[in-house]
Coordinates of N, CA and C in Angstrom, one line a residue:
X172 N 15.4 -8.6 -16.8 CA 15.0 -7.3 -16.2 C 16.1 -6.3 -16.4
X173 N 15.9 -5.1 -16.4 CA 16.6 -4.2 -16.7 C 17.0 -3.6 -15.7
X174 N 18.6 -2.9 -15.7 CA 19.2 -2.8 -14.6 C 18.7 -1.8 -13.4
X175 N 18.1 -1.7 -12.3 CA 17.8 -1.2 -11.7 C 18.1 0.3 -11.6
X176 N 19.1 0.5 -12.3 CA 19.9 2.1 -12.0 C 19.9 3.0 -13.6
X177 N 19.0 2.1 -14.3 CA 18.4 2.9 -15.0 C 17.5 3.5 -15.4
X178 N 16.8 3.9 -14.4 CA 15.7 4.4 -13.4 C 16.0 5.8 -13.3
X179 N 15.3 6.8 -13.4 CA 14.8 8.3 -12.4 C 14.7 8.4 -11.2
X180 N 14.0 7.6 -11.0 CA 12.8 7.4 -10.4 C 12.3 6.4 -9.5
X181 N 12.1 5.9 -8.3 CA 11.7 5.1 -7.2 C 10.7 5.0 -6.1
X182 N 9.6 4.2 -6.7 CA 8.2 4.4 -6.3 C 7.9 2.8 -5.4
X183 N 7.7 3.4 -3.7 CA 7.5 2.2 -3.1 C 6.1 1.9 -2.8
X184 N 5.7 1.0 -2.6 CA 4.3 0.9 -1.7 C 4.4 0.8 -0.3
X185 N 4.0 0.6 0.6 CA 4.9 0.2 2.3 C 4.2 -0.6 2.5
X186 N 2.9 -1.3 2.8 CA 2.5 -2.5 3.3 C 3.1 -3.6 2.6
X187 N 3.8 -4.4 2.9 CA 4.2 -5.8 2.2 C 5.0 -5.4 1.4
X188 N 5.8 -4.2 1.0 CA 6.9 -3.8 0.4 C 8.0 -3.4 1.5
X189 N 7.8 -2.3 1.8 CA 8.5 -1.2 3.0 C 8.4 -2.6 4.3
X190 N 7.3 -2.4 4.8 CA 6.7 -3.2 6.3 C 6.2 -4.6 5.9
X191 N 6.5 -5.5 7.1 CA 5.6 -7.0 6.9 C 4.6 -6.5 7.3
X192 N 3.5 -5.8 7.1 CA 2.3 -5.2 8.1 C 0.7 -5.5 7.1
X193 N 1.1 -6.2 6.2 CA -0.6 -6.7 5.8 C -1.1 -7.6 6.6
X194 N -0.5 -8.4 7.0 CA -2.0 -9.4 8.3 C -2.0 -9.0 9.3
X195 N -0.9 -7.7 10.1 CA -1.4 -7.0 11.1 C -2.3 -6.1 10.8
X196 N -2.4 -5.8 9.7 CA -3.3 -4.2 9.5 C -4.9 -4.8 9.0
X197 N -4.9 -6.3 8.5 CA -6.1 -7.5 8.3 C -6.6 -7.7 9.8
X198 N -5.8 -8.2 10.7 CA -5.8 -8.4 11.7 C -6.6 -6.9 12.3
X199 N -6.1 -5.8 12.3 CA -6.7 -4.5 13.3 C -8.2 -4.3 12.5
X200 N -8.5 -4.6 11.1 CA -9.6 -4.3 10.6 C -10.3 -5.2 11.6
X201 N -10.3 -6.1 11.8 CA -11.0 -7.1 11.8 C -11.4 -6.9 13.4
X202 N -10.7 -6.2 14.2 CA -11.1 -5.5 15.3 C -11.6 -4.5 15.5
X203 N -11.6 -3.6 14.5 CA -12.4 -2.6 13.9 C -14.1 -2.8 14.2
X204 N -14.0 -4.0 13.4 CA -15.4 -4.1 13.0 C -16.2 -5.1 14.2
X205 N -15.0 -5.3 14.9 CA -16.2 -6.9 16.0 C -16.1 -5.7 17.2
X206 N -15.3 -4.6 17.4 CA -16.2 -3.6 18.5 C -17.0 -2.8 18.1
X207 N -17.7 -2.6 17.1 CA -18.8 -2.6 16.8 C -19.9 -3.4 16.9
X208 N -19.4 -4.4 16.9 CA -20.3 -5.3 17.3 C -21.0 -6.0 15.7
X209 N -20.7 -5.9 14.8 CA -21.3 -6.5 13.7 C -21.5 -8.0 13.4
X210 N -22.6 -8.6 12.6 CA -22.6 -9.5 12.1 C -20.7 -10.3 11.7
X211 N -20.8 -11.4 12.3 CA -19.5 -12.6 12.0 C -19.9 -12.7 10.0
X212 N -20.9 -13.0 9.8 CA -21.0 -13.5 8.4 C -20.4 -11.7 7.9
X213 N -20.9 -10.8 8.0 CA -20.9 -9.6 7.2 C -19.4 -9.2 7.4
X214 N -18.8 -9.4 8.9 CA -17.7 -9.1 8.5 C -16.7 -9.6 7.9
X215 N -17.1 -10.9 7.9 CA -16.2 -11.7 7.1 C -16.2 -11.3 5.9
X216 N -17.4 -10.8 5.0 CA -17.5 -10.5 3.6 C -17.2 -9.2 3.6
X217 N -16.5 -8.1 4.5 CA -15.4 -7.1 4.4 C -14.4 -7.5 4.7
X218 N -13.9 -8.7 5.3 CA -12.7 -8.9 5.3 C -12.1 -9.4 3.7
X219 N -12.8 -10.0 3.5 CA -12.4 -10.2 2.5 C -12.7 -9.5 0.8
X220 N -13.1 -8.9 1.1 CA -12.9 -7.4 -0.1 C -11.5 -6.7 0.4
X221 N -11.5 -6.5 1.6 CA -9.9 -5.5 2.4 C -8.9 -6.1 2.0
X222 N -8.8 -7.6 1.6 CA -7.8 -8.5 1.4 C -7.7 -8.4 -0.2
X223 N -8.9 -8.6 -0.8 CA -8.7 -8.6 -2.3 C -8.2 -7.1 -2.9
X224 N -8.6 -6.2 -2.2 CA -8.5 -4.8 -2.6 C -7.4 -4.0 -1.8
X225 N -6.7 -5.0 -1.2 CA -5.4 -3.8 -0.6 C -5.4 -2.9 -1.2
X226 N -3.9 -1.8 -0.4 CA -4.1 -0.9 -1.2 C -4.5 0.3 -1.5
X227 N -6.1 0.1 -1.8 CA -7.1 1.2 -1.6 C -7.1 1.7 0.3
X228 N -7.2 3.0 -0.1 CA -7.2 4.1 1.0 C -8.4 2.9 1.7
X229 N -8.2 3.2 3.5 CA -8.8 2.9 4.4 C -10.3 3.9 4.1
X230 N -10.4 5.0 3.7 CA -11.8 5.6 3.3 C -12.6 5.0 2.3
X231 N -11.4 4.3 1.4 CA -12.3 3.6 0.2 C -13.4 2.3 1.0
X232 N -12.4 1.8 1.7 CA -12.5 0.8 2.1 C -13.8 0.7 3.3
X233 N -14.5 1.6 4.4 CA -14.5 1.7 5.3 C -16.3 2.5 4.4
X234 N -16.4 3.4 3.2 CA -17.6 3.7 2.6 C -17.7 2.3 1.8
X235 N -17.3 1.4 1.5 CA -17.8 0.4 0.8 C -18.2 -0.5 2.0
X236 N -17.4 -0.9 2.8 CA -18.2 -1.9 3.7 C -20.0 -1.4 4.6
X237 N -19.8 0.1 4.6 CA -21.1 0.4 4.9 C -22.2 0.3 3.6
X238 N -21.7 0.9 2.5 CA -22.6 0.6 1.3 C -23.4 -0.6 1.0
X239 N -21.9 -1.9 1.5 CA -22.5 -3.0 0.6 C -22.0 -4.4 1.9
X240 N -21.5 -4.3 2.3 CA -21.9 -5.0 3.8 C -22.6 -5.2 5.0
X241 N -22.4 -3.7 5.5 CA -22.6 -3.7 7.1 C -24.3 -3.3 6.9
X242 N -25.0 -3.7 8.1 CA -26.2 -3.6 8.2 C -26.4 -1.7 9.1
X243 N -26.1 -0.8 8.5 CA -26.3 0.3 9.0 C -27.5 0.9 8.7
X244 N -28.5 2.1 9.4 CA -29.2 2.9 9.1 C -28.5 3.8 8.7
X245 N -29.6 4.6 7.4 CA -28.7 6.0 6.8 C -28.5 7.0 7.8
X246 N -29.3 6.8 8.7 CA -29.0 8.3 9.8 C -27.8 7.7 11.1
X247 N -27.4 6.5 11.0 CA -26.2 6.2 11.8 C -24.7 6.2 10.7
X248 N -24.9 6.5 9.6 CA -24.0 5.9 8.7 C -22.7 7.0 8.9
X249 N -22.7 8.1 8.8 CA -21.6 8.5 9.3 C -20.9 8.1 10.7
X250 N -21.6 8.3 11.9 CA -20.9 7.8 13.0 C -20.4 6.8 13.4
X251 N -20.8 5.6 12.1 CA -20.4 4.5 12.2 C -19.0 4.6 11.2
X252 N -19.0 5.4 10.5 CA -18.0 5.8 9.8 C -17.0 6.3 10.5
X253 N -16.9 6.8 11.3 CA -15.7 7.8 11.3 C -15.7 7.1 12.9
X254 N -16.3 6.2 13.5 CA -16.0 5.0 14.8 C -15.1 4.1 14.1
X255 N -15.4 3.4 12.7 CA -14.4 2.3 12.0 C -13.0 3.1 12.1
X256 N -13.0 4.3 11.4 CA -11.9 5.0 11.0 C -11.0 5.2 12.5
X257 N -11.4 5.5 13.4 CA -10.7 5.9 14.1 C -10.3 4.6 14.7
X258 N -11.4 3.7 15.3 CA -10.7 2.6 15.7 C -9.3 1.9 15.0
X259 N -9.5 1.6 13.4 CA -8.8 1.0 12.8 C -7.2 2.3 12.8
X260 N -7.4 3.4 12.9 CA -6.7 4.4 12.3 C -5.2 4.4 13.8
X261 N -6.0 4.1 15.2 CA -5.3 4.1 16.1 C -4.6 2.6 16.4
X262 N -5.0 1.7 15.5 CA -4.3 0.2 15.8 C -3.3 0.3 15.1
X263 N -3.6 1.1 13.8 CA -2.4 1.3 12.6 C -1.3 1.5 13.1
X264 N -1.1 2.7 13.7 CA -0.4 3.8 14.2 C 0.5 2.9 14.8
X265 N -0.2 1.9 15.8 CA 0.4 1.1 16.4 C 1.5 0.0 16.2
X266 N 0.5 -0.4 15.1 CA 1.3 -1.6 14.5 C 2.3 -1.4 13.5
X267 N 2.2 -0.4 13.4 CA 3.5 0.0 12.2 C 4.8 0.7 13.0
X268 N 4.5 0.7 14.3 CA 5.9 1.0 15.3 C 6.6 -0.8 15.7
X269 N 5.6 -1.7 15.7 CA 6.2 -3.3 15.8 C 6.6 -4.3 14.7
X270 N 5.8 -3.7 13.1 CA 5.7 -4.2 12.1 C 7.5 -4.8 11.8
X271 N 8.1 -5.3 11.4 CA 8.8 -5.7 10.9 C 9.6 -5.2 9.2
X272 N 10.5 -4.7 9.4 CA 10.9 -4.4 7.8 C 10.8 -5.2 6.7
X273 N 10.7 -5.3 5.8 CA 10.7 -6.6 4.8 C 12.4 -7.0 4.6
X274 N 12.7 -8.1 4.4 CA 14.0 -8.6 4.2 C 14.8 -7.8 3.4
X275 N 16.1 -7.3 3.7 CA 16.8 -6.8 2.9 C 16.3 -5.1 2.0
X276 N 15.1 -4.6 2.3 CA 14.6 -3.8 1.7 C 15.6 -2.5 1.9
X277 N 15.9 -2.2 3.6 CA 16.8 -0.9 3.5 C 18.2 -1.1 3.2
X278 N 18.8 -2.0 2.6 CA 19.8 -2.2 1.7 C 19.8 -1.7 0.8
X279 N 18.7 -2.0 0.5 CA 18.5 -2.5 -1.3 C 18.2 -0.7 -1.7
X280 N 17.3 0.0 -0.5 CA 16.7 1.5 -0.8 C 18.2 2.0 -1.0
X281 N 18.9 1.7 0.1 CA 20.5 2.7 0.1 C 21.3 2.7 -1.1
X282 N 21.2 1.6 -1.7 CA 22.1 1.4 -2.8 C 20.9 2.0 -3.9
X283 N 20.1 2.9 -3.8 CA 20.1 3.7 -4.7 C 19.7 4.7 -5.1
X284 N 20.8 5.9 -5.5 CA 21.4 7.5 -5.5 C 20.5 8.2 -5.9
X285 N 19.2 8.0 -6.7 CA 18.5 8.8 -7.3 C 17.1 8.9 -6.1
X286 N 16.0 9.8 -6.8 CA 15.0 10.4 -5.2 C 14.3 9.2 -5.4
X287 N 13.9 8.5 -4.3 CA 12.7 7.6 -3.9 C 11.2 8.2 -3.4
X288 N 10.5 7.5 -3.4 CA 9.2 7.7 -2.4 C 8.4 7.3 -2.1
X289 N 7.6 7.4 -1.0 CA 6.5 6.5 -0.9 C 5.3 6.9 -1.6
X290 N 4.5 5.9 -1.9 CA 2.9 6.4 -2.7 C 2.2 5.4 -1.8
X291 N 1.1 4.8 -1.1 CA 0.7 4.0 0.0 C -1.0 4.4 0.0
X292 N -1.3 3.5 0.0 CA -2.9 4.0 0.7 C -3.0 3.9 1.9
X293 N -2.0 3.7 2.7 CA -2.6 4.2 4.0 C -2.5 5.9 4.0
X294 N -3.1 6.5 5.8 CA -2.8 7.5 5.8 C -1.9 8.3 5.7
X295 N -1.3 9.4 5.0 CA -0.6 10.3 4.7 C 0.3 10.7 6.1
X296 N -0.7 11.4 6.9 CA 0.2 11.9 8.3 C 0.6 10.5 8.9
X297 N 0.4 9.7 9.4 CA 0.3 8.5 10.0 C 1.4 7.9 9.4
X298 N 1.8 7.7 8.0 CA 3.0 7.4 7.0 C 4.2 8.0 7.5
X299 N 3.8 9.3 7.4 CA 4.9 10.6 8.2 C 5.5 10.1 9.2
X300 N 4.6 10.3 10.6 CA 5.1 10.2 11.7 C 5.4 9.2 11.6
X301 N 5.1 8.0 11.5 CA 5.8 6.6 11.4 C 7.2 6.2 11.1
X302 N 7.5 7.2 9.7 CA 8.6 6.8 9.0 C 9.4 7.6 9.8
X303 N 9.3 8.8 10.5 CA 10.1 9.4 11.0 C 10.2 8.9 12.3
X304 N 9.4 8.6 12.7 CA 9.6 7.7 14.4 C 10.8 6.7 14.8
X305 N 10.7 5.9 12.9 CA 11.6 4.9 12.7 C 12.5 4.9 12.2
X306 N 12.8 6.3 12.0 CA 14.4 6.8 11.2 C 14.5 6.5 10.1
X307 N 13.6 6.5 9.0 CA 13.5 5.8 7.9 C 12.8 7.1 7.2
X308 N 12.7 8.2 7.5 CA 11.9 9.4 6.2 C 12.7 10.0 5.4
X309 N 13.9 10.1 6.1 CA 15.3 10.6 5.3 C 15.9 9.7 4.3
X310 N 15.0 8.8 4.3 CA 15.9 7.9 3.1 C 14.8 8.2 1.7
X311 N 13.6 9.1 2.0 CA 12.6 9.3 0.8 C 12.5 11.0 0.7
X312 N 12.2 10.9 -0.8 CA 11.9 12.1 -1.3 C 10.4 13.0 -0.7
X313 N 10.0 11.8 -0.3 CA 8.3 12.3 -0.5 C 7.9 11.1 0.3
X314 N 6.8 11.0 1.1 CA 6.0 9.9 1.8 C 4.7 10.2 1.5
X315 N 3.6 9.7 0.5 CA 2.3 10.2 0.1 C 1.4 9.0 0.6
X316 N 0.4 8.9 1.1 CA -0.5 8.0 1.2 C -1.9 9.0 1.1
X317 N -3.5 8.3 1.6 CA -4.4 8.7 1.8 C -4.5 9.9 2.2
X318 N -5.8 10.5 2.0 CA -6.9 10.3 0.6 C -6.7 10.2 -0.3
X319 N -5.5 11.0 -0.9 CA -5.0 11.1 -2.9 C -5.2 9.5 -2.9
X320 N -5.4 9.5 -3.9 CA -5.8 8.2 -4.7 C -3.9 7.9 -5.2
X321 N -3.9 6.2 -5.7 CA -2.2 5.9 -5.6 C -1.7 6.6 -6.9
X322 N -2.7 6.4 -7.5 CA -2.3 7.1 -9.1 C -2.2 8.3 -9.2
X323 N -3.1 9.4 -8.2 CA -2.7 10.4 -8.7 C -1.4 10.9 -7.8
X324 N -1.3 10.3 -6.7 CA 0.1 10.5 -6.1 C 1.5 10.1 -6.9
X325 N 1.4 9.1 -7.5 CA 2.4 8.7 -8.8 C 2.6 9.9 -9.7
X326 N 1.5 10.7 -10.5 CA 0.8 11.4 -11.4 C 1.8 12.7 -10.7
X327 N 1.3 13.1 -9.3 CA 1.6 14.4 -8.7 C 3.3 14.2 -8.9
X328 N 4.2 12.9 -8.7 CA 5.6 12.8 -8.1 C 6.3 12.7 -9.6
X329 N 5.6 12.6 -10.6 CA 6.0 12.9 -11.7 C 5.6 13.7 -12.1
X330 N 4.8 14.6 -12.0 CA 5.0 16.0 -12.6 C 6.1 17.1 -11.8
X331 N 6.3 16.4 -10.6 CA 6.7 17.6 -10.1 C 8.0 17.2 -10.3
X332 N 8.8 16.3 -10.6 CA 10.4 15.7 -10.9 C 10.1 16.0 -12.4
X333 N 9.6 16.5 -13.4 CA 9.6 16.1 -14.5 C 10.2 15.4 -15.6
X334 N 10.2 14.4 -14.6 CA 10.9 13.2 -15.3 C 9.2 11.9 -15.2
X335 N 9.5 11.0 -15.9 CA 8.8 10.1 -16.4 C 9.2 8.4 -16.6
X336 N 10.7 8.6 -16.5 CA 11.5 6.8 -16.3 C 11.8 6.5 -14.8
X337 N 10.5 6.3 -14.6 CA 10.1 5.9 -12.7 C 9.9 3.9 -13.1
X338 N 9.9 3.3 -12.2 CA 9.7 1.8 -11.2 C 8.8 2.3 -10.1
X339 N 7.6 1.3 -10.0 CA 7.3 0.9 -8.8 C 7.2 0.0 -8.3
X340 N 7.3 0.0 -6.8 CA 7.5 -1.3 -6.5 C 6.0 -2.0 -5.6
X341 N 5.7 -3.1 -6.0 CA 4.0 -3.2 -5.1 C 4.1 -4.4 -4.9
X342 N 2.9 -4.8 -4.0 CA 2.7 -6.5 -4.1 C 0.9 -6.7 -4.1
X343 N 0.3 -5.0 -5.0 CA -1.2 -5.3 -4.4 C -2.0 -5.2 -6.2
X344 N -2.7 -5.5 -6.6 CA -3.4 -5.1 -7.8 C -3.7 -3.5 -7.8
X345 N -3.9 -2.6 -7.0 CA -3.8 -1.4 -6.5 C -2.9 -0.8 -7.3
X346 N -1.7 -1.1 -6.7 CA 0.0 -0.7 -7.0 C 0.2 -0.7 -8.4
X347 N -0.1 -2.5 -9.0 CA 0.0 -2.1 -10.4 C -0.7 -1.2 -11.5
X348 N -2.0 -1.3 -11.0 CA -3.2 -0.3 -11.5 C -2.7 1.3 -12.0
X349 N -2.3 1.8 -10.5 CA -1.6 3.1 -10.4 C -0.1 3.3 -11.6
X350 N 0.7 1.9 -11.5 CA 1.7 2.4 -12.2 C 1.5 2.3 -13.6
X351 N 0.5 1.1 -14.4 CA 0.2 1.1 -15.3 C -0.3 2.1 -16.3
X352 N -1.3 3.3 -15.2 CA -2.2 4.1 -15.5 C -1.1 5.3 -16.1
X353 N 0.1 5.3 -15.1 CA 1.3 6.6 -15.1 C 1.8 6.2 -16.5
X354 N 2.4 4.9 -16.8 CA 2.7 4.7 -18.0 C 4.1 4.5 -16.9
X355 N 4.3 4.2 -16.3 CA 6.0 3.8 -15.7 C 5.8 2.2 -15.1
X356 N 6.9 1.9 -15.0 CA 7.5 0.3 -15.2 C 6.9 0.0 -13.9
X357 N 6.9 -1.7 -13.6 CA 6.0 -1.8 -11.9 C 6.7 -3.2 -11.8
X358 N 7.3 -3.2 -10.6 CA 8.0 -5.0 -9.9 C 7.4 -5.3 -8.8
X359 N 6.9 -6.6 -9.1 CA 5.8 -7.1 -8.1 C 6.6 -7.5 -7.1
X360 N 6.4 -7.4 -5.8 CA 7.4 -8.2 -4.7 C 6.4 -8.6 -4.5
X361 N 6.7 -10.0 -4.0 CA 5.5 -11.1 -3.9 C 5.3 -11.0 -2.3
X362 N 6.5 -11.8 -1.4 CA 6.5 -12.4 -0.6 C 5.3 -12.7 0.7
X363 N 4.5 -11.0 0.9 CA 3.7 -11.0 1.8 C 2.6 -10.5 0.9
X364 N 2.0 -10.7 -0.4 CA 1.6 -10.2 -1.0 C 0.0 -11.1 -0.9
X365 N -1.0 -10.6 -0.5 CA -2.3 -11.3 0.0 C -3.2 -11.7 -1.6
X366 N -2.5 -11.1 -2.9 CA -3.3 -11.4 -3.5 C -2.0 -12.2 -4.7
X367 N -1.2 -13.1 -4.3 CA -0.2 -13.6 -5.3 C -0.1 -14.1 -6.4
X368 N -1.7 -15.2 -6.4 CA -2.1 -15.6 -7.6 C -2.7 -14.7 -8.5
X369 N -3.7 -13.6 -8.3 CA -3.8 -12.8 -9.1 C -3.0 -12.1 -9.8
X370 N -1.6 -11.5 -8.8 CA -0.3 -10.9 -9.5 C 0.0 -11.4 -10.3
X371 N 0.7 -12.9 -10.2 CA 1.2 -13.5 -10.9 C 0.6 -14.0 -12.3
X372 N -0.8 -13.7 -12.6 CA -1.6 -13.7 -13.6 C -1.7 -12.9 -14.5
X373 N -1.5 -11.5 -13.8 CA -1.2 -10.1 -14.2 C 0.2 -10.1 -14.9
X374 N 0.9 -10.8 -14.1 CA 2.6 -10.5 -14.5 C 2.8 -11.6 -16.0
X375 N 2.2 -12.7 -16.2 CA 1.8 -13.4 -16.9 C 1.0 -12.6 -18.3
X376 N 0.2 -11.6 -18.4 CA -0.4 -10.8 -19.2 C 0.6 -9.4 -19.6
X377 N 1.1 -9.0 -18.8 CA 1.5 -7.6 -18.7 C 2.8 -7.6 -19.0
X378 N 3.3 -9.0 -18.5 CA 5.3 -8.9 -18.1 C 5.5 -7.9 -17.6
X379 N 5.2 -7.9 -16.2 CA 6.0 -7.2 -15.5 C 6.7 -8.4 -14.9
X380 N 7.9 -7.8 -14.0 CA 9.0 -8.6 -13.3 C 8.5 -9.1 -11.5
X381 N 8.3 -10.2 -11.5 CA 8.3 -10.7 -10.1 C 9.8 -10.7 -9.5
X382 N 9.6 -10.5 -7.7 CA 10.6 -10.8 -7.2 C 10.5 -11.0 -5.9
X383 N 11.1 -12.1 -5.2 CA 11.1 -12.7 -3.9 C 11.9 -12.5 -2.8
X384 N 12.9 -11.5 -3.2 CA 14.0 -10.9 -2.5 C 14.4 -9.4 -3.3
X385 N 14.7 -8.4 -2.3 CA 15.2 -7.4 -3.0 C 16.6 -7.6 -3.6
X386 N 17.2 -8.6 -2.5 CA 19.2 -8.8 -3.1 C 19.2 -9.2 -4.0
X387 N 18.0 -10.2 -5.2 CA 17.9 -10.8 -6.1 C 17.7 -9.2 -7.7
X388 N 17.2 -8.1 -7.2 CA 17.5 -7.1 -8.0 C 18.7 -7.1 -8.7
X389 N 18.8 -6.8 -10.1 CA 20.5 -6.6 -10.8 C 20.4 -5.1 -10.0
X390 N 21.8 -4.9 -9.2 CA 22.2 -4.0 -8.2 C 23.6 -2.9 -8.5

């Protein structure tokens, strides 16, 4: 792998990158959907699309389970919409004040001098307040999540650095999608990564670099 600091450019994801927060934020969907009261079988078959599709914006996520899971009328389909969103949107908030950092990650960000940032499919403001709550927004250039899609937020953070020798860092099929699309390099961090056999199948195709610890980066 090639030495970390010869890089532009520093592109993080936050769930299961930044935060241990994918089976809590699996976990809050999943409360989402049973105070609504839904079908056990239906929501299980959104749970597990959310799992296979991390990643994708909570809106991606929340019009497809009404499309092609949940048993909704078209004249209830918005309100049932923007009840998921808010439910799930206020557990977030929450869980990313208890979430846990990933091992070694704010080390590994310090030790290096060039701009970072977040690209995330969660919410944009929610990203914000969060990272700033936790003393952690001054360590990035930028914190972008939801609605922009990952790619075009990558898209937007390179045009506006006009530079082009960026890393990202992910652990979701999402993450790699986005970086592949930019044409910049992508390191899978596995560890809390919900979909690892698929990665590692990708990484197997693509050669990109797996990694199980940030201290394990050449530093």
């Amino acid at each position: 792998m090639r030495s970390i600091h010869d890089y532009d450019l520093y592109i993080f994801d936050c769930d299961g990158v930044i935060l241990d927060s994918n089976q809590l934020k699996i976990d809050a969907m999943q409360r989402a959907l049973c105070a609504l009261s839904f079908d056990g079988a239906n929501i299980e078959k959104c749970l597990d699309y959310f799992k296979r599709n991390f990643g994708k914006s909570r809106f991606h996520h929340v019009d497809f389970f009404i499309a092609n899971f949940l048993d909704v009328e078209q004249k209830d389909e918005d309100v049932v919409r923007q009840s998921l969103l808010k439910i799930f949107s206020e557990q977030c908030r929450n869980l990313y004040m208890i979430a846990e950092m990933t091992p070694n990650v704010l080390d590994f960000i310090k030790s290096l001098h060039k701009n970072k940032y977040i690209a995330s499919g969660s919410e944009q403001q929610e990203l914000n307040d969060v990272f700033e709550e936790r003393g952690i927004s001054s360590l990035f250039s930028g914190i972008y999540g939801s609605p922009t899609s990952k790619k075009n937020i990558i898209s937007n953070i390179l045009k506006n650095e006009k530079k082009t020798n960026a890393v990202m860092f992910g652990d979701a099929i999402s993450d790699w999608e986005a970086a592949y699309e930019n044409d910049i390099d992508f390191i899978f961090y596995s560890p809390f990564s919900n979909v690892s056999n698929e990665m590692i199948a990708l990484s197997t195709i693509h050669r990109f670099p797996m990694i199980d610890d940030f201290l394990k980066i050449e530093i």
